CSV table of C-alpha atoms in Angstrom, one decimal:
chain,number,residue,atom,x,y,z
A,2,MET,CA,-33.5,30.5,-62.1
A,3,PRO,CA,-36.8,33.3,-62.8
A,4,ASP,CA,-36.3,36.2,-65.1
A,5,ARG,CA,-33.5,38.7,-63.8
A,6,ALA,CA,-37.2,41.6,-63.8
A,7,LEU,CA,-38.4,39.7,-61.3
A,8,ALA,CA,-36.2,38.8,-59.4
A,9,VAL,CA,-35.0,43.1,-58.9
A,10,LEU,CA,-38.1,43.3,-58.3
A,11,VAL,CA,-38.8,41.4,-55.7
A,12,ALA,CA,-35.6,42.4,-54.5
A,13,VAL,CA,-37.5,46.4,-54.3
A,14,PRO,CA,-38.8,45.9,-51.0
A,15,PHE,CA,-35.7,45.0,-49.2
A,16,LEU,CA,-32.9,47.2,-50.4
A,17,LEU,CA,-35.3,50.2,-49.1
A,18,GLY,CA,-35.5,48.7,-46.1
A,19,ALA,CA,-32.2,48.4,-45.4
A,20,ALA,CA,-32.0,51.6,-46.1
A,21,ALA,CA,-32.6,52.1,-42.6
A,22,ALA,CA,-29.2,50.2,-41.3
A,23,PRO,CA,-26.3,52.0,-41.5
A,24,ALA,CA,-24.2,53.7,-44.8
A,25,THR,CA,-23.8,51.5,-47.4
A,26,LEU,CA,-19.9,49.9,-47.8
A,27,ASP,CA,-17.1,50.4,-49.5
A,28,GLY,CA,-16.0,47.6,-51.0
A,29,GLN,CA,-12.5,46.8,-52.1
A,30,VAL,CA,-12.3,44.8,-55.0
A,31,ALA,CA,-10.2,41.8,-53.7
A,32,PHE,CA,-10.0,40.2,-57.0
A,33,THR,CA,-12.2,39.7,-61.0
A,34,PHE,CA,-13.4,36.0,-62.0
A,35,ARG,CA,-11.2,35.3,-65.2
A,36,ASP,CA,-13.0,32.3,-66.0
A,37,PRO,CA,-16.0,33.2,-68.4
A,38,GLU,CA,-17.7,30.0,-67.9
A,39,ILE,CA,-18.1,31.7,-64.2
A,40,VAL,CA,-21.3,33.3,-65.3
A,41,GLU,CA,-23.5,33.0,-62.5
A,42,SER,CA,-21.5,32.9,-58.9
A,43,SER,CA,-23.1,32.0,-55.9
A,44,GLY,CA,-21.9,30.2,-53.3
A,45,LEU,CA,-18.8,31.4,-52.4
A,46,VAL,CA,-15.9,29.3,-49.8
A,47,ALA,CA,-12.1,30.7,-49.2
A,48,ARG,CA,-10.0,29.2,-47.8
A,49,GLY,CA,-6.5,28.2,-47.7
A,50,GLY,CA,-5.4,31.0,-50.1
A,51,LEU,CA,-7.7,29.3,-52.5
A,52,VAL,CA,-11.8,30.6,-53.1
A,53,VAL,CA,-14.2,28.0,-54.1
A,54,THR,CA,-17.7,29.0,-56.2
A,55,VAL,CA,-20.6,27.9,-57.7
A,56,ASN,CA,-22.8,28.7,-60.4
A,57,ASP,CA,-26.6,29.0,-59.6
A,58,SER,CA,-29.3,26.7,-61.5
A,59,GLY,CA,-29.0,25.4,-64.1
A,60,ASP,CA,-25.1,24.1,-64.4
A,61,SER,CA,-23.5,20.6,-65.2
A,62,GLY,CA,-22.3,19.2,-61.3
A,63,ARG,CA,-18.6,21.3,-60.9
A,64,VAL,CA,-17.2,23.5,-58.4
A,65,LEU,CA,-14.8,25.7,-59.9
A,66,VAL,CA,-11.3,27.2,-57.3
A,67,VAL,CA,-10.2,30.3,-58.2
A,68,ASP,CA,-7.1,31.6,-57.5
A,69,PRO,CA,-7.3,35.4,-55.9
A,70,ALA,CA,-3.9,36.4,-56.6
A,71,SER,CA,-5.0,36.7,-60.6
A,72,GLY,CA,-8.6,35.5,-60.6
A,73,GLU,CA,-7.8,32.8,-62.3
A,74,THR,CA,-9.6,29.7,-62.1
A,75,VAL,CA,-6.7,26.7,-60.9
A,76,GLY,CA,-8.7,23.2,-60.5
A,77,VAL,CA,-12.7,22.1,-61.4
A,78,THR,CA,-14.2,19.1,-59.5
A,79,ARG,CA,-16.7,17.6,-61.7
A,80,TRP,CA,-19.5,15.0,-60.6
A,81,ASP,CA,-21.2,12.6,-63.4
A,82,ASP,CA,-25.1,13.2,-62.1
A,83,ASP,CA,-26.4,17.2,-63.0
A,84,PRO,CA,-27.9,18.5,-59.9
A,85,ARG,CA,-31.5,20.6,-59.8
A,86,ASP,CA,-30.7,23.7,-58.4
A,87,VAL,CA,-27.1,24.8,-56.5
A,88,GLU,CA,-27.4,27.1,-54.9
A,89,ALA,CA,-24.7,27.2,-51.9
A,90,LEU,CA,-21.2,26.4,-51.1
A,91,ALA,CA,-19.4,25.7,-47.2
A,92,PRO,CA,-16.1,25.1,-45.6
A,93,ALA,CA,-16.4,21.1,-45.4
A,94,GLY,CA,-12.7,20.6,-43.8
A,95,PRO,CA,-9.0,20.4,-45.6
A,96,GLY,CA,-9.5,20.7,-48.5
A,97,GLU,CA,-13.6,19.8,-49.1
A,98,VAL,CA,-15.9,21.8,-49.8
A,99,TRP,CA,-20.5,21.2,-48.7
A,100,VAL,CA,-22.0,21.9,-51.6
A,101,GLY,CA,-26.5,22.9,-51.2
A,102,ASP,CA,-27.9,21.3,-53.9
A,103,ILE,CA,-30.7,23.6,-51.8
A,104,GLY,CA,-32.7,25.6,-54.2
A,105,ASP,CA,-36.9,25.4,-54.7
A,106,ASN,CA,-38.2,28.5,-56.0
A,107,ARG,CA,-40.6,26.6,-56.7
A,108,ALA,CA,-41.1,25.3,-53.1
A,109,VAL,CA,-42.2,21.4,-54.8
A,110,ARG,CA,-38.9,19.5,-53.3
A,111,ASP,CA,-39.9,16.7,-50.6
A,112,SER,CA,-36.4,16.5,-49.5
A,113,VAL,CA,-32.8,18.9,-50.6
A,114,GLU,CA,-29.3,17.2,-51.1
A,115,VAL,CA,-26.2,18.2,-50.1
A,116,LEU,CA,-22.9,16.8,-52.0
A,117,ARG,CA,-19.1,16.7,-49.6
A,118,VAL,CA,-17.0,17.7,-53.1
A,119,PRO,CA,-13.0,17.1,-52.5
A,120,VAL,CA,-11.2,21.3,-53.9
A,121,GLY,CA,-7.9,22.0,-55.0
A,122,ARG,CA,-5.0,23.4,-58.1
A,123,GLU,CA,-6.7,20.3,-60.3
A,124,ASP,CA,-8.9,19.4,-62.4
A,125,ARG,CA,-10.7,16.2,-61.0
A,126,THR,CA,-14.1,13.7,-61.3
A,127,VAL,CA,-15.6,12.1,-58.4
A,128,ALA,CA,-18.7,10.8,-56.8
A,129,PRO,CA,-19.0,13.3,-54.0
A,130,GLU,CA,-21.1,11.5,-50.7
A,131,ARG,CA,-24.2,12.5,-50.3
A,132,PHE,CA,-26.8,13.3,-47.9
A,133,GLU,CA,-30.9,13.8,-48.4
A,134,LEU,CA,-32.4,17.2,-46.2
A,135,VAL,CA,-35.8,16.9,-45.3
A,136,TYR,CA,-37.5,20.3,-43.3
A,137,PRO,CA,-40.1,19.8,-40.5
A,138,ASP,CA,-42.2,22.3,-42.1
A,139,GLY,CA,-42.3,21.4,-45.8
A,140,ALA,CA,-40.8,22.5,-49.3
A,141,THR,CA,-38.6,26.0,-48.9
A,142,ASP,CA,-36.5,27.9,-51.6
A,143,ALA,CA,-33.2,28.4,-49.7
A,144,GLU,CA,-29.5,30.3,-50.7
A,145,THR,CA,-27.2,29.7,-47.5
A,146,LEU,CA,-25.3,27.0,-46.4
A,147,MET,CA,-23.3,27.4,-43.0
A,148,THR,CA,-21.0,25.1,-41.6
A,149,GLU,CA,-20.5,25.2,-37.3
A,150,PRO,CA,-17.1,25.6,-36.3
A,151,GLY,CA,-16.2,22.9,-33.8
A,152,SER,CA,-18.8,21.0,-34.6
A,153,GLY,CA,-18.7,20.9,-38.4
A,154,ARG,CA,-22.7,21.2,-38.2
A,155,LEU,CA,-24.0,22.1,-40.9
A,156,VAL,CA,-26.7,25.0,-40.7
A,157,VAL,CA,-29.2,26.2,-43.8
A,158,VAL,CA,-31.2,29.7,-43.9
A,159,SER,CA,-34.1,29.4,-46.0
A,160,LYS,CA,-35.2,32.5,-48.6
A,161,GLY,CA,-38.3,33.7,-47.6
A,162,ILE,CA,-39.6,36.7,-48.3
A,163,LEU,CA,-40.7,38.4,-44.7
A,164,GLY,CA,-38.0,36.7,-42.7
A,165,GLY,CA,-35.7,33.8,-43.3
A,166,VAL,CA,-35.4,30.2,-41.3
A,167,VAL,CA,-33.0,28.6,-39.6
A,168,TYR,CA,-32.3,24.5,-40.4
A,169,ARG,CA,-29.5,23.1,-37.7
A,170,ALA,CA,-28.9,19.8,-39.5
A,171,PRO,CA,-28.2,16.8,-37.4
A,172,ALA,CA,-24.8,17.0,-35.2
A,173,ARG,CA,-24.2,13.4,-37.5
A,174,LEU,CA,-25.5,13.0,-41.1
A,175,HIS,CA,-26.7,9.7,-42.5
A,176,ALA,CA,-26.2,8.5,-46.4
A,177,ASP,CA,-28.8,6.0,-46.5
A,178,ARG,CA,-31.2,8.1,-45.0
A,179,PRO,CA,-33.0,11.9,-45.1
A,180,ASN,CA,-31.6,14.2,-41.8
A,181,ARG,CA,-34.2,16.1,-40.5
A,182,LEU,CA,-33.9,19.9,-40.1
A,183,GLU,CA,-34.9,21.3,-37.4
A,184,ALA,CA,-36.1,25.7,-37.3
A,185,VAL,CA,-34.0,27.4,-34.8
A,186,GLY,CA,-34.5,31.0,-34.5
A,187,THR,CA,-35.1,33.5,-37.7
A,188,ALA,CA,-32.8,36.0,-40.0
A,189,LEU,CA,-33.3,39.2,-42.6
A,190,PRO,CA,-36.0,38.7,-45.6
A,191,ILE,CA,-34.5,37.5,-48.9
A,192,ALA,CA,-31.0,36.0,-47.7
A,193,THR,CA,-28.5,34.5,-50.6
A,194,ASP,CA,-26.3,33.4,-47.9
A,195,GLY,CA,-23.9,33.6,-44.8
A,196,SER,CA,-20.7,31.8,-43.1
A,197,PHE,CA,-19.8,31.6,-39.4
A,198,LEU,CA,-18.0,34.0,-38.3
A,199,PRO,CA,-14.6,32.5,-37.2
A,200,ASP,CA,-15.0,33.2,-33.3
A,201,GLY,CA,-17.8,30.5,-33.8
A,202,ARG,CA,-20.4,32.3,-31.6
A,203,HIS,CA,-21.7,35.6,-34.4
A,204,VAL,CA,-22.6,34.4,-37.7
A,205,LEU,CA,-23.3,36.9,-41.3
A,206,LEU,CA,-26.1,36.4,-43.4
A,207,ARG,CA,-26.3,38.7,-46.5
A,208,ASN,CA,-29.3,39.0,-49.0
A,209,TYR,CA,-28.9,41.6,-52.1
A,210,GLY,CA,-28.8,45.0,-50.5
A,211,ALA,CA,-27.6,44.4,-46.9
A,212,ALA,CA,-26.5,42.0,-44.4
A,213,GLU,CA,-26.2,41.6,-40.3
A,214,VAL,CA,-24.4,39.8,-37.6
A,215,LEU,CA,-27.0,37.4,-35.0
A,216,THR,CA,-25.4,35.4,-32.5
A,217,TRP,CA,-25.3,32.1,-32.8
A,218,PRO,CA,-27.1,29.8,-31.3
A,219,GLY,CA,-29.3,32.3,-30.1
A,220,LEU,CA,-30.0,34.6,-32.9
A,221,GLU,CA,-29.9,38.0,-31.4
A,222,GLU,CA,-29.2,40.5,-33.4
A,223,VAL,CA,-25.4,42.4,-32.8
A,224,GLY,CA,-25.6,45.0,-35.9
A,225,SER,CA,-27.4,45.3,-39.6
A,226,PHE,CA,-25.4,47.8,-42.2
A,227,GLU,CA,-26.0,48.4,-46.6
A,228,LEU,CA,-23.4,46.6,-48.7
A,229,PRO,CA,-21.8,47.5,-51.7
A,230,ASP,CA,-24.3,48.1,-55.3
A,231,GLN,CA,-23.8,44.7,-57.1
A,232,ASP,CA,-26.3,43.1,-59.7
A,233,GLN,CA,-27.1,40.6,-57.4
A,234,GLY,CA,-25.1,39.9,-55.0
A,235,GLU,CA,-25.6,36.6,-54.2
A,236,GLY,CA,-22.1,35.0,-52.3
A,237,LEU,CA,-20.0,35.9,-49.6
A,238,ALA,CA,-17.0,34.3,-47.6
A,239,VAL,CA,-15.3,34.8,-44.9
A,240,ASP,CA,-11.6,33.2,-44.6
A,241,GLU,CA,-9.9,31.7,-41.5
A,242,GLU,CA,-8.6,35.7,-40.9
A,243,GLY,CA,-12.3,37.1,-40.4
A,244,ARG,CA,-11.4,38.7,-44.1
A,245,ILE,CA,-15.2,39.4,-46.1
A,246,LEU,CA,-15.4,38.6,-49.2
A,247,ILE,CA,-18.8,39.5,-51.3
A,248,SER,CA,-19.3,37.7,-55.0
A,249,THR,CA,-22.8,39.0,-57.9
A,250,GLU,CA,-24.0,36.7,-60.7
A,251,GLY,CA,-22.4,37.8,-63.9
A,252,ALA,CA,-19.4,37.4,-66.7
A,253,SER,CA,-16.6,38.8,-65.5
A,254,SER,CA,-17.7,40.2,-62.1
A,255,ASP,CA,-15.3,41.9,-59.5
A,256,VAL,CA,-16.1,39.9,-56.4
A,257,LEU,CA,-15.1,42.5,-53.4
A,258,ARG,CA,-13.4,43.3,-49.9
A,259,VAL,CA,-15.8,44.7,-47.1
A,260,ARG,CA,-15.4,44.8,-42.8
A,261,LEU,CA,-17.5,45.2,-40.9
A,262,PRO,CA,-18.9,48.7,-39.4
A,263,ARG,CA,-16.6,50.0,-36.9
A,264,GLU,CA,-19.8,49.9,-34.3
A,265,VAL,CA,-20.5,45.7,-35.0
A,266,ARG,CA,-16.7,45.1,-34.5
A,267,ALA,CA,-17.3,46.8,-31.4
A,268,ALA,CA,-20.2,44.6,-30.6
A,269,LEU,CA,-18.4,41.3,-31.8
A,270,ALA,CA,-15.0,42.5,-29.6
A,271,PRO,CA,-15.2,40.1,-26.2
A,272,PRO,CA,-16.0,42.1,-22.9
A,273,THR,CA,-12.8,42.5,-20.3
A,274,PRO,CA,-12.8,40.0,-17.5
A,275,THR,CA,-13.5,41.8,-14.5
A,276,PRO,CA,-11.8,41.1,-11.7
A,277,THR,CA,-13.8,38.7,-9.0
A,278,PRO,CA,-12.9,39.8,-5.2
A,279,ALA,CA,-11.3,36.9,-3.1
A,280,ALA,CA,-13.8,35.6,-0.9
A,281,PRO,CA,-13.0,36.8,3.2
A,282,SER,CA,-11.0,33.8,4.1
A,283,GLY,CA,-13.1,30.6,6.2
A,284,SER,CA,-16.4,31.8,4.3
A,285,GLY,CA,-16.6,28.5,2.9
A,286,SER,CA,-17.8,30.1,-0.4
A,287,ALA,CA,-17.0,28.3,-3.5
A,288,SER,CA,-16.3,30.0,-6.7
A,289,PRO,CA,-18.4,30.0,-9.1
A,290,ASP,CA,-18.5,27.0,-11.3
A,291,PRO,CA,-17.1,28.1,-15.0
A,292,GLU,CA,-20.1,28.4,-18.2
A,293,GLY,CA,-20.3,25.5,-19.7
A,294,ASP,CA,-20.7,25.8,-23.7
A,295,PRO,CA,-24.6,27.2,-24.4
A,296,ALA,CA,-27.5,25.1,-24.5
A,297,PRO,CA,-28.0,23.2,-27.9
A,298,ALA,CA,-31.2,25.3,-29.0
A,299,GLU,CA,-34.7,24.4,-29.4
A,300,GLU,CA,-36.9,24.4,-32.2
A,301,VAL,CA,-38.5,26.8,-31.9
A,302,VAL,CA,-40.5,29.9,-34.0
A,303,VAL,CA,-39.5,33.3,-33.4
A,304,ASP,CA,-41.8,36.4,-33.9
A,305,ARG,CA,-38.6,38.8,-34.9
A,306,SER,CA,-39.9,42.0,-35.8
A,307,VAL,CA,-39.4,42.9,-40.5
A,308,TRP,CA,-41.0,45.4,-40.2
A,309,PRO,CA,-37.8,48.0,-41.7
A,310,TRP,CA,-38.6,46.0,-44.0
A,311,LEU,CA,-42.3,46.1,-44.5
A,312,LEU,CA,-42.0,49.6,-44.8
A,313,GLY,CA,-40.8,49.0,-49.1
A,314,THR,CA,-42.5,45.7,-49.3
A,315,GLY,CA,-46.2,47.6,-51.3
A,316,ALA,CA,-43.7,49.9,-53.1
A,317,GLY,CA,-41.7,46.5,-54.0
A,318,LEU,CA,-45.4,44.2,-55.0
A,319,GLY,CA,-46.6,46.5,-56.4
A,320,LEU,CA,-43.9,47.0,-59.1
A,321,LEU,CA,-43.8,43.6,-59.5
A,322,VAL,CA,-48.2,43.6,-60.2
A,323,LEU,CA,-47.9,46.3,-62.9
A,324,LEU,CA,-44.6,44.4,-64.5
A,325,LEU,CA,-46.5,41.1,-64.9
A,326,ARG,CA,-49.6,42.7,-66.3
A,327,TRP,CA,-48.1,44.8,-68.7
A,328,THR,CA,-45.9,41.8,-69.8
A,329,TRP,CA,-49.3,40.2,-70.1
A,330,ARG,CA,-50.5,42.7,-72.0
A,331,ARG,CA,-47.7,43.1,-74.8
A,332,PRO,CA,-48.6,42.2,-77.9
A,333,GLY,CA,-46.8,38.2,-78.1
A,334,GLY,CA,-46.3,39.1,-74.7
């Protein structure tokens, strides 16, 4: 994991850029992690009244299951091989999660890996299913893994400084060969986690200071907003009822419950159907065919505007350069 000071400086431009969004949401403390082993909560999944989390890179192969009523860990699933850089979780069906070993800060990995892991109110050691993922455009750092409702298809969002790329996995994953991802659009910079909303037609993504809601699969922005202050916010989960939880790294950290801003909720509401006048008798007019499922998104490179975020980039990078020069010149540094 990079030095925390550098991570904060890299986040500065995007926190400044988020100032163009609506006022910060007030988050309520849903619960506090009581387990001293949870020190770097990165991925987050909320299902079946339980919350599953995983520590950032450097931990052994394990996920931790927490009862939000008490904040206590009630189950741990372990596997033998240590991961390289676990950064994300996503729902995988009843009693299971996807573990995303997808971190690549130095962009040196030829491929990344996802594991399907059982979870619940018990401790266990398993040999999970493993699937290799390959990006179409070379090594990529990512911290966001999502599961498309209905199809169960995996979606990965890169942690790009000037904007993330959204990748979709094949409809069927093969364990015996690499599975090639396809790029389908772009998202906010420095994405640290995300989730589909229960309607399956929208995704919610976050970075260290802000969040955005996008349509799926069109990836058009519905709205963006600031998140409550957190030391290093890297987790986001949406449960079956649409309740949103966000977590941060740090021992005994609070998990916050937030609501989408009113204007975003209004934009997500399904449109009121407009009655269609009946065709005149004998006109021979046929009723229009019902609208089918959205066509699969083609692999694209989308040039979405990032100007609000770029306004602070110079300041943040300048601070980074100054810190590095100061560090290099310190005696013994």
